[in-house]
Short mmCIF file of C-alpha atoms in Angstrom, two decimals:
data_model
loop_
_atom_site.label_atom_id
_atom_site.label_comp_id
_atom_site.label_asym_id
_atom_site.label_seq_id
_atom_site.Cartn_x
_atom_site.Cartn_y
_atom_site.Cartn_z
CA MET A 800 -50.94 43.46 18.74
CA ALA A 801 -47.30 43.91 18.28
CA LYS A 802 -45.88 42.67 15.02
CA LYS A 803 -43.75 39.61 15.18
CA ARG A 804 -40.18 40.11 14.24
CA PRO A 805 -39.07 38.15 11.25
CA GLN A 806 -37.07 35.16 12.22
CA THR A 807 -33.51 35.11 10.95
CA LYS A 808 -31.18 32.14 10.86
CA ALA A 809 -27.59 32.49 11.89
CA LYS A 810 -25.29 32.00 9.04
CA ARG A 811 -23.24 28.86 9.23
CA PRO A 812 -19.54 29.13 8.45
CA GLN A 813 -18.83 28.22 4.86
CA ILE A 814 -16.42 25.39 4.19
CA THR A 815 -14.71 24.89 0.85
CA ASP A 816 -15.01 21.57 -0.94
CA GLY A 817 -11.45 20.64 -0.13
CA GLU A 818 -12.04 21.15 3.63
CA VAL A 819 -15.21 19.00 4.00
CA PRO A 820 -14.39 16.04 6.24
CA VAL A 821 -15.84 12.56 5.67
CA VAL A 822 -18.73 11.70 8.03
CA GLY A 823 -21.47 9.06 8.17
CA ALA A 824 -23.75 8.87 5.14
CA ARG A 825 -26.86 9.86 7.12
CA GLU A 826 -25.22 12.60 9.21
CA PRO A 827 -25.59 16.32 8.38
CA CYS A 828 -23.03 17.37 5.80
CA PRO A 829 -20.24 19.34 7.46
CA CYS A 830 -20.45 22.03 4.75
CA GLY A 831 -23.52 23.54 6.46
CA SER A 832 -25.98 22.92 3.64
CA GLY A 833 -28.48 21.24 5.97
CA ARG A 834 -28.58 18.10 3.79
CA ARG A 835 -27.37 14.69 4.76
CA TYR A 836 -23.77 13.95 3.79
CA LYS A 837 -24.74 11.23 1.28
CA ALA A 838 -26.95 13.68 -0.64
CA CYS A 839 -24.41 16.50 -0.56
CA HIS A 840 -20.60 16.26 -0.62
CA GLY A 841 -20.71 12.47 -0.02
CA ARG A 842 -22.26 12.03 -3.42
CA ALA A 843 -19.24 13.46 -5.23
CA ALA A 844 -16.86 11.52 -2.97
CA ALA A 845 -18.68 8.24 -3.66
CA HIS A 846 -18.66 8.93 -7.40
CA ALA A 847 -14.93 9.61 -7.34
CA VAL A 848 -14.30 6.31 -5.60
CA THR A 849 -16.58 4.13 -7.71
CA GLU A 850 -16.03 5.67 -11.15
CA LEU A 851 -14.55 2.99 -13.40
CA VAL A 852 -11.08 3.57 -14.84
CA HIS A 853 -11.07 1.56 -18.07
CA ARG A 854 -7.28 1.40 -18.40
CA PRO A 855 -5.99 1.39 -14.79
CA PHE A 856 -2.45 0.33 -15.81
CA GLU A 857 -2.01 2.85 -18.61
CA GLY A 858 1.31 4.70 -18.34
CA LEU A 859 3.00 1.93 -16.37
CA PRO A 860 5.91 0.03 -17.96
CA GLY A 861 4.57 -3.31 -19.17
CA GLU A 862 0.88 -2.35 -19.28
CA CYS A 863 0.04 -5.41 -21.38
CA ASP A 864 1.78 -7.73 -18.90
CA TRP A 865 -0.01 -6.05 -15.95
CA VAL A 866 -3.31 -6.96 -17.67
CA ALA A 867 -2.13 -10.54 -18.36
CA LEU A 868 -1.01 -11.07 -14.72
CA ARG A 869 -4.25 -9.60 -13.46
CA GLU A 870 -6.57 -11.73 -15.64
CA LEU A 871 -4.84 -14.65 -17.31
CA VAL A 872 -1.72 -15.91 -15.53
CA PRO A 873 -2.09 -18.11 -12.39
CA ALA A 874 1.37 -17.84 -10.80
CA ALA A 875 3.90 -15.12 -11.57
CA THR A 876 6.00 -12.52 -9.82
CA VAL A 877 7.68 -9.25 -10.83
CA GLU A 878 10.21 -7.13 -8.95
CA LEU A 879 8.83 -3.57 -8.67
CA PRO A 880 11.01 -0.44 -8.48
CA LEU A 881 9.80 2.54 -6.48
CA LYS A 882 10.45 6.17 -7.31
CA GLY A 883 13.38 7.17 -5.13
CA GLY A 884 14.15 3.58 -4.26
CA LEU A 885 12.94 1.28 -1.51
CA PRO A 886 12.61 2.63 2.03
CA GLU A 887 15.02 1.53 4.70
CA GLY A 888 14.15 -1.90 6.10
CA VAL A 889 12.42 -3.08 2.91
CA PRO A 890 14.94 -5.27 1.04
CA SER A 891 12.54 -6.00 -1.86
CA LEU A 892 9.13 -5.26 -3.34
CA THR A 893 7.52 -8.03 -5.39
CA LEU A 894 4.23 -8.07 -7.30
CA ALA A 895 2.58 -11.48 -7.20
CA THR A 896 -0.50 -12.67 -9.05
CA VAL A 897 -1.94 -14.24 -5.90
CA LEU A 898 -0.92 -14.37 -2.22
CA PRO A 899 -1.76 -16.99 0.44
CA MET A 900 -5.22 -16.61 2.03
CA ALA A 901 -5.99 -14.11 -0.78
CA TRP A 902 -4.19 -11.39 1.22
CA PRO A 903 -3.93 -8.05 -0.68
CA ALA A 904 -0.34 -7.69 0.51
CA LEU A 905 2.14 -9.12 2.99
CA ARG A 906 5.08 -7.68 4.88
CA ARG A 907 7.33 -10.66 5.45
CA ASP A 908 9.38 -11.27 8.56
CA ASP A 909 12.53 -10.04 6.82
CA GLY A 910 10.80 -6.76 5.88
CA SER A 911 10.25 -7.58 2.20
CA VAL A 912 6.86 -6.78 0.71
CA LEU A 913 4.61 -8.93 -1.53
CA LEU A 914 1.79 -7.13 -3.29
CA GLY A 915 -1.10 -9.23 -4.63
CA LEU A 916 -2.62 -8.31 -7.98
CA GLN A 917 -5.61 -10.68 -8.39
CA ASN A 918 -7.80 -9.37 -5.56
CA ASP A 919 -11.24 -7.80 -5.38
CA THR A 920 -10.97 -4.03 -5.27
CA ALA A 921 -13.26 -1.59 -3.46
CA SER A 922 -13.33 1.13 -6.12
CA GLY A 923 -13.37 1.45 -9.87
CA ASP A 924 -9.66 2.25 -10.00
CA ILE A 925 -7.48 -0.85 -9.50
CA SER A 926 -4.35 1.29 -9.66
CA ARG A 927 -5.43 3.49 -6.72
CA ASP A 928 -6.48 0.49 -4.66
CA LEU A 929 -3.17 -1.27 -5.22
CA ALA A 930 -1.21 1.89 -4.43
CA ASP A 931 -3.09 2.29 -1.14
CA THR A 932 -2.37 -1.34 -0.22
CA LEU A 933 1.28 -0.91 -1.19
CA GLN A 934 1.75 2.19 0.96
CA ARG A 935 0.31 0.45 3.98
CA ALA A 936 2.46 -2.65 3.36
CA LEU A 937 5.67 -0.60 3.21
CA THR A 938 5.07 0.78 6.69
CA ALA A 939 3.52 -2.30 8.32
CA GLU A 940 5.28 -4.32 11.01
CA PRO A 941 7.27 -7.26 9.61
CA GLY A 942 5.26 -10.46 9.58
CA THR A 943 1.98 -8.66 8.96
CA PRO A 944 -0.61 -9.43 6.24
CA ILE A 945 -2.40 -6.32 4.87
CA GLU A 946 -6.21 -6.21 4.89
CA GLY A 947 -8.25 -4.74 2.06
CA ARG A 948 -10.08 -1.45 2.41
CA ARG A 949 -11.56 1.36 0.32
CA ALA A 950 -8.79 3.60 -0.85
CA PRO A 951 -9.17 7.40 -0.36
CA ALA A 952 -10.54 8.99 -3.49
CA ASP A 953 -7.65 11.43 -3.58
CA GLY A 954 -4.94 8.87 -2.81
CA PRO A 955 -1.96 8.16 -5.09
CA ARG A 956 -2.06 5.61 -7.91
CA LEU A 957 0.62 3.10 -8.89
CA GLN A 958 1.73 5.57 -11.59
CA ASP A 959 2.61 8.00 -8.75
CA LEU A 960 4.63 5.44 -6.76
CA LEU A 961 6.45 3.24 -9.21
CA ASP A 962 9.56 4.26 -11.19
CA PRO A 963 8.35 4.97 -14.74
CA GLU A 964 11.80 4.01 -16.11
CA GLY A 965 11.91 0.64 -14.32
CA ALA A 966 11.64 -2.65 -16.19
CA PHE A 967 8.60 -4.88 -15.79
CA GLU A 968 9.79 -8.43 -16.29
CA PRO A 969 7.33 -11.13 -15.15
CA VAL A 970 8.63 -14.53 -14.04
CA VAL A 971 6.02 -17.23 -14.56
CA HIS A 972 6.02 -20.07 -11.99
CA SER A 973 4.65 -23.62 -12.19
CA GLY A 974 3.17 -23.21 -8.69
CA PHE A 975 3.03 -20.93 -5.69
CA GLU A 976 6.03 -22.13 -3.73
CA PHE A 977 7.39 -18.57 -3.85
CA TRP A 978 4.87 -17.81 -1.11
CA ILE A 979 6.87 -19.70 1.46
CA PRO A 980 10.63 -19.10 1.72
CA ASP A 981 10.76 -21.55 4.63
CA SER A 982 8.12 -24.24 4.00
CA GLU A 983 8.95 -26.07 7.26
CA ASN A 984 7.68 -23.15 9.29
CA ALA A 985 4.50 -22.49 7.28
CA THR A 986 1.25 -22.38 9.25
CA PRO A 987 -1.32 -25.07 8.51
CA GLU A 988 -3.63 -22.44 6.94
CA VAL A 989 -0.96 -21.20 4.56
CA ALA A 990 0.17 -24.76 3.71
CA ALA A 991 -3.49 -25.68 2.92
CA SER A 992 -3.91 -22.53 0.83
CA LEU A 993 -0.74 -23.42 -1.12
CA GLU A 994 -1.95 -26.90 -1.83
CA ARG A 995 -5.33 -25.64 -3.14
CA ALA A 996 -3.70 -22.98 -5.31
CA ASN A 997 -1.20 -25.39 -6.86
CA ALA A 998 -4.00 -27.90 -7.66
CA ALA A 999 -5.98 -25.17 -9.50
CA ALA A 1000 -3.07 -23.60 -11.42
CA ILE A 1001 -3.18 -24.03 -15.22
CA PRO A 1002 0.34 -24.63 -16.72
CA THR A 1003 1.36 -21.35 -18.28
CA ALA A 1004 4.44 -20.01 -20.03
CA LYS A 1005 5.40 -16.52 -21.30
CA LEU A 1006 6.72 -16.35 -24.88
CA THR A 1007 10.16 -14.72 -25.13
CA GLY A 1008 10.08 -13.53 -28.77
CA VAL A 1009 7.02 -11.24 -28.54
CA ASP A 1010 5.53 -9.05 -25.82
CA ALA A 1011 2.76 -10.10 -23.43
CA ALA A 1012 1.87 -13.45 -25.12
CA TYR A 1013 1.12 -16.38 -22.79
CA TRP A 1014 0.77 -20.02 -23.73
CA CYS A 1015 -1.38 -22.22 -21.49
CA GLU A 1016 -2.29 -25.91 -21.36
CA THR A 1017 -5.74 -27.26 -20.78
CA PRO A 1018 -7.04 -30.88 -20.89
CA ASP A 1019 -8.63 -30.65 -24.34
CA LYS A 1020 -6.38 -28.17 -26.19
CA ASN A 1021 -3.74 -25.52 -25.59
CA HIS A 1022 -4.14 -21.78 -26.08
CA LEU A 1023 -2.19 -18.66 -26.79
CA ARG A 1024 -3.54 -15.49 -25.21
CA TRP A 1025 -1.78 -12.30 -26.41
CA VAL A 1026 -2.44 -8.94 -24.77
CA MET A 1027 -1.99 -6.21 -27.37
CA PRO A 1028 -1.60 -2.43 -26.86
CA HIS A 1029 -3.22 -1.28 -30.15
CA PRO A 1030 -6.53 0.63 -30.24
CA GLU A 1031 -9.33 -1.90 -30.35
CA GLU A 1032 -11.00 -0.83 -33.55
CA GLN A 1033 -7.71 -0.65 -35.45
CA LEU A 1034 -6.62 -4.05 -34.10
CA LEU A 1035 -9.90 -5.73 -35.02
CA ASP A 1036 -9.66 -4.35 -38.56
CA ALA A 1037 -6.13 -5.74 -38.85
CA LEU A 1038 -7.11 -9.12 -37.49
CA ALA A 1039 -10.06 -9.22 -39.91
CA ARG A 1040 -7.78 -8.53 -42.86
CA LEU A 1041 -5.53 -11.40 -41.88
CA HIS A 1042 -8.38 -13.73 -41.05
CA ALA A 1043 -10.12 -13.13 -44.41
CA ALA A 1044 -6.82 -13.83 -46.18
CA GLY A 1045 -6.27 -17.08 -44.25
CA ARG A 1046 -3.18 -15.65 -42.51
CA SER A 1047 -4.44 -15.32 -38.90
CA ASN A 1048 -3.35 -18.73 -37.68
CA LEU A 1049 -0.09 -19.68 -35.98
CA GLY A 1050 0.62 -22.78 -38.02
CA GLU A 1051 -1.06 -26.05 -38.91
CA GLY A 1052 -3.96 -27.00 -36.64
CA THR A 1053 -4.08 -23.57 -34.91
CA ARG A 1054 -6.97 -21.12 -35.18
CA LEU A 1055 -7.76 -17.56 -34.08
CA VAL A 1056 -10.98 -18.05 -32.18
CA GLY A 1057 -11.80 -14.63 -30.79
CA SER A 1058 -10.61 -12.18 -28.16
CA PHE A 1059 -11.08 -10.89 -24.65
CA ARG A 1060 -11.44 -7.28 -23.71
CA ALA A 1061 -9.64 -6.58 -20.41
CA HIS A 1062 -8.83 -3.27 -18.69
CA GLY A 1063 -9.08 -1.33 -21.92
CA LEU A 1064 -6.92 -3.66 -24.00
CA THR A 1065 -7.74 -6.43 -26.49
CA VAL A 1066 -6.50 -10.01 -26.03
CA PRO A 1067 -6.68 -12.20 -29.14
CA VAL A 1068 -6.93 -15.94 -28.37
CA TRP A 1069 -5.75 -18.90 -30.51
CA ASP A 1070 -6.62 -22.56 -30.08
CA LEU A 1071 -3.59 -24.81 -30.40
CA PRO A 1072 -3.33 -28.59 -30.72
CA SER A 1073 -2.55 -30.40 -27.43
CA GLY A 1074 0.93 -31.32 -28.68
CA VAL A 1075 1.97 -27.71 -29.41
CA GLY A 1076 4.02 -26.30 -26.56
CA ALA A 1077 5.26 -22.80 -25.77
CA ASP A 1078 8.57 -23.37 -27.55
CA ASP A 1079 6.79 -24.60 -30.67
CA ILE A 1080 4.80 -21.42 -31.00
CA GLU A 1081 7.64 -18.93 -30.59
CA LYS A 1082 8.60 -18.71 -34.26
CA PRO A 1083 4.98 -18.67 -35.60
CA ALA A 1084 4.13 -15.90 -33.15
CA ALA A 1085 7.06 -13.78 -34.27
CA GLU A 1086 6.06 -14.27 -37.92
CA PHE A 1087 2.42 -13.36 -37.06
CA ALA A 1088 3.67 -10.15 -35.37
CA GLU A 1089 5.19 -9.11 -38.69
CA ARG A 1090 2.01 -9.84 -40.58
CA LEU A 1091 -0.02 -7.96 -38.00
CA ALA A 1092 2.24 -4.90 -38.20
CA ALA A 1093 1.67 -4.69 -41.96
CA ALA A 1094 -2.12 -5.11 -41.51
CA LEU A 1095 -2.17 -2.41 -38.84
CA ALA A 1096 -0.42 -0.02 -41.24
CA SER A 1097 -3.15 -0.37 -43.87
CA ASP A 1098 -5.87 2.27 -44.01
CA ALA A 1099 -7.75 0.81 -46.99
CA PRO A 1100 -11.52 0.19 -46.43
CA LEU A 1101 -12.35 -3.37 -45.45
CA THR A 1102 -13.63 -5.61 -48.22
CA ALA A 1103 -16.88 -7.54 -47.90
CA ASP A 1104 -14.97 -10.67 -46.83
CA GLU A 1105 -12.99 -8.71 -44.28
CA ARG A 1106 -16.17 -7.11 -42.87
CA ARG A 1107 -17.69 -10.55 -42.42
CA ALA A 1108 -14.49 -11.77 -40.72
CA ARG A 1109 -14.57 -8.72 -38.45
CA GLY A 1110 -18.17 -9.39 -37.54
CA GLY A 1111 -17.31 -12.95 -36.58
CA LEU A 1112 -14.41 -11.81 -34.38
CA THR A 1113 -16.55 -9.15 -32.72
CA ASN A 1114 -19.35 -11.65 -32.00
CA ARG A 1115 -16.88 -13.90 -30.21
CA GLN A 1116 -15.41 -11.13 -28.05
CA VAL A 1117 -15.78 -11.48 -24.30
CA THR A 1118 -15.26 -8.63 -21.80
CA LEU A 1119 -13.37 -9.66 -18.64
CA SER A 1120 -13.32 -6.29 -16.95
#
């Protein structure tokens, strides 16, 4: 009997990682490995898209205010500058905390663009998702809302699109009337969305004497929520030093009650009496900023009382993102 010839398989053309196209998860991977896409190059692509970026706004002007507008402030807008200026036909680009119907972005009839900040994102990098939405809004037809989608894993981030030298100056609003430049021509859906949003908005004001501190009013008491750029461990040590010394409050009847952790930054929170407004807290906040700067500069070991104060602050810390 004649010997059988050994079977040989034809070599498939090799494709470099950068050339592998995206296909369905259960389809054969185009790289020629013989495995399904989800178990081959799709695994790395999915990881790149879902990997959490802890400080998505790092490197942007006003990082602390970006965090505040994303998590704490109901109604605010900011004019955004692009690298190289706005494209022709786009008279303005405005970041908004929330847009009608929870749209990620909107190209208005006059060509201006509104970019929504408080939206669900498809990946772990808010900056990349917002940049993808922004790019699509800049080229959309006027009068078009922009739908959400999963941003390409290799797409640009806000840090790539926005002017790093541009100012970031939030304007806090009492409601969402900025949605509708011509309220008489608003659709019933948008008008209803506006009414619901206004009813849910908590009165909020930005302090002028310190950075990224926001006063808000609630039925039982008022609060000050202050987004700070300092490293978390160093900031908690400094707050503990002040707290143990009885110098962490913002005046009579006020109390440092804990902090949030949001997008890689720490947000100390104070309870304020109901009668204390945003103007009333300006001077105490500026004085606290001076005390905090001195406490941050200290590298002495914490005392027993300061360690207990730090433990109490840590136990009352809540992570928002």
